[in-house]
Each structure stands twice: as C-alpha cells, then as structure tokens.
Short mmCIF file of C-alpha atoms in Angstrom, two decimals:
data_model
loop_
_atom_site.label_atom_id
_atom_site.label_comp_id
_atom_site.label_asym_id
_atom_site.label_seq_id
_atom_site.Cartn_x
_atom_site.Cartn_y
_atom_site.Cartn_z
CA MET A 860 -6.20 47.64 20.96
CA GLY A 861 -2.53 47.04 21.54
CA GLU A 862 -0.87 44.22 23.36
CA LYS A 863 -0.06 44.85 27.02
CA LEU A 864 3.64 45.43 27.54
CA PRO A 865 5.50 43.22 29.99
CA ALA A 866 5.30 44.58 33.56
CA ASP A 867 9.03 44.27 34.18
CA LEU A 868 9.74 46.56 31.17
CA VAL A 869 7.15 49.11 32.26
CA ARG A 870 7.92 49.24 35.95
CA GLY A 871 11.09 51.27 35.65
CA SER A 872 9.53 53.73 33.23
CA LEU A 873 6.36 54.79 35.03
CA ASP A 874 7.83 57.91 36.60
CA MET A 875 9.06 59.08 33.21
CA LEU A 876 5.71 58.35 31.58
CA ILE A 877 3.81 60.32 34.21
CA LEU A 878 6.21 63.23 34.03
CA ALA A 879 6.04 63.23 30.23
CA VAL A 880 2.23 63.31 30.34
CA LEU A 881 2.26 66.20 32.86
CA ALA A 882 4.84 68.11 30.74
CA GLU A 883 2.11 68.39 28.10
CA GLU A 884 -0.34 70.11 30.49
CA PRO A 885 -1.78 69.66 34.01
CA LYS A 886 -4.13 66.70 34.35
CA TYR A 887 -6.10 64.83 37.01
CA GLY A 888 -5.63 61.11 37.66
CA TYR A 889 -8.08 59.72 35.15
CA LEU A 890 -6.69 61.91 32.35
CA ILE A 891 -3.17 60.76 33.18
CA GLN A 892 -4.28 57.12 32.97
CA LYS A 893 -6.17 57.75 29.70
CA ARG A 894 -3.19 59.60 28.11
CA ILE A 895 -0.70 56.87 28.96
CA ARG A 896 -3.08 54.19 27.71
CA HIS A 897 -3.57 56.07 24.45
CA ALA A 898 0.16 56.85 23.97
CA THR A 899 1.09 53.22 24.53
CA ASN A 900 -1.74 51.83 22.38
CA ASP A 901 -3.20 50.21 25.54
CA GLY A 902 0.17 48.68 26.29
CA VAL A 903 0.29 50.28 29.72
CA PRO A 904 -3.13 50.10 31.40
CA LEU A 905 -2.05 51.97 34.54
CA ALA A 906 -4.43 51.04 37.41
CA ALA A 907 -5.43 53.68 39.95
CA GLY A 908 -3.90 51.59 42.70
CA THR A 909 -0.54 51.95 40.95
CA LEU A 910 -0.91 55.54 39.75
CA TYR A 911 -1.90 57.36 42.90
CA PRO A 912 0.98 56.12 45.10
CA LEU A 913 3.34 57.14 42.29
CA LEU A 914 1.77 60.60 42.12
CA HIS A 915 2.04 61.02 45.90
CA ARG A 916 5.72 60.00 45.82
CA LEU A 917 6.53 62.28 42.87
CA GLU A 918 4.85 65.13 44.73
CA SER A 919 6.78 64.42 47.97
CA GLU A 920 9.99 64.46 45.92
CA GLY A 921 9.09 67.90 44.49
CA LEU A 922 8.80 66.67 40.93
CA ILE A 923 5.11 67.49 40.61
CA ARG A 924 2.63 69.64 42.56
CA SER A 925 -1.13 69.39 42.95
CA ARG A 926 -4.18 71.53 43.57
CA TRP A 927 -7.80 70.77 44.21
CA GLU A 928 -10.47 72.22 41.87
CA ASP A 929 -14.21 72.03 41.95
CA ALA A 930 -15.64 70.39 38.86
CA GLY A 931 -19.44 70.61 38.90
CA GLY A 932 -19.69 70.04 42.65
CA ARG A 933 -17.02 67.38 42.64
CA GLN A 934 -13.45 67.92 43.81
CA ARG A 935 -10.66 66.89 41.45
CA LYS A 936 -6.98 66.89 42.28
CA TRP A 937 -4.98 68.28 39.38
CA TYR A 938 -1.30 67.55 38.97
CA GLU A 939 1.37 69.56 37.17
CA ILE A 940 5.09 69.11 36.62
CA SER A 941 7.48 71.32 38.56
CA ALA A 942 10.75 72.80 37.35
CA ALA A 943 12.59 69.97 39.13
CA GLY A 944 10.26 67.49 37.45
CA ARG A 945 11.12 68.93 34.04
CA ARG A 946 14.84 68.57 34.78
CA GLN A 947 14.32 65.01 35.96
CA LEU A 948 12.27 64.19 32.86
CA SER A 949 14.99 65.62 30.65
CA HIS A 950 17.60 63.42 32.30
CA GLN A 951 15.38 60.33 32.17
CA ALA A 952 14.51 60.92 28.54
CA TYR A 953 18.19 61.28 27.64
CA ASP A 954 19.10 58.08 29.46
CA TRP A 955 16.12 56.25 27.90
CA GLN A 956 17.13 57.39 24.42
CA ARG A 957 20.70 56.16 24.91
CA PHE A 958 19.49 52.85 26.30
CA SER A 959 16.95 52.21 23.52
CA GLU A 960 19.52 53.03 20.84
CA SER A 961 21.86 50.49 22.38
CA ILE A 962 19.18 47.85 22.42
CA GLU A 963 18.22 48.60 18.82
CA GLN A 964 21.81 48.17 17.76
CA LEU A 965 22.06 44.80 19.49
CA LEU A 966 18.72 43.58 18.16
CA ALA A 967 19.57 44.66 14.59
CA VAL A 968 21.78 41.59 14.42
CA VAL A 969 18.89 39.21 15.02
CA THR A 970 16.11 41.25 13.52
CA PRO A 971 17.44 43.23 10.55
CA LYS A 972 15.27 45.95 9.08
CA PRO A 973 13.63 45.16 5.79
CA ARG A 974 15.36 46.46 2.69
CA PRO A 975 13.68 49.15 0.66
CA ALA A 976 11.92 47.90 -2.43
#
C-alpha cells in the first residue's frame, strides 16, 4: 500500500483524474474509485461522498455523460467521457505536465538525482 497523498495536492487534480480514468473506457462509480486507487498506489482513496458530486458536476458541464444499465437485476450508472471532456483533459494534462516539470526543476536543486554507477 502507498502513502496517502496530501489532500491539498489532490483536490485540484480530481477532475483530471476522473476524466483520465474515463478516457480509458466507460466505468461505473466503484470502478472509477478502484482505478484511481490503483493508479495512485492507494495515494488517492476517493470516497463515494467526494466522487459522486464530482461526477454530477462534470456531467452538468458536458464533460462526461451517463447511462443506466441493468447488471444482474441491479441498476448501475455508467459514465463515459464526452468530446468536450477529452478536450478538457488534453488541456489539463498539458498544464499539469508544464507545472510538474517546473516543480521538478526547482526541486532538483535540493534533491539532486543520484549519479549513475
């Protein structure tokens, strides 16, 4: 198990994480939670009480869409990314990459990478 990431670092990235997971393939809520937990090595244990309001907001913004499906007598709401969501994800991923590269450059001064043997 990984160490939980600080909430203030995660908070601004949840939309991007959800969109990235849905860019892989449509998923229902539990599968979204499970994929994010796995991808972050348990660093982002996304609670249902946090996930579902985010999904509703992303859907109201047109970034994702949903459909109900019967799964063995039980209804599941599946979510998938829209074309607008893919564009948004692309912009967010670009911004995140630029930001993380800047942080890495700054931190390289205090935490240099080990030299090859």
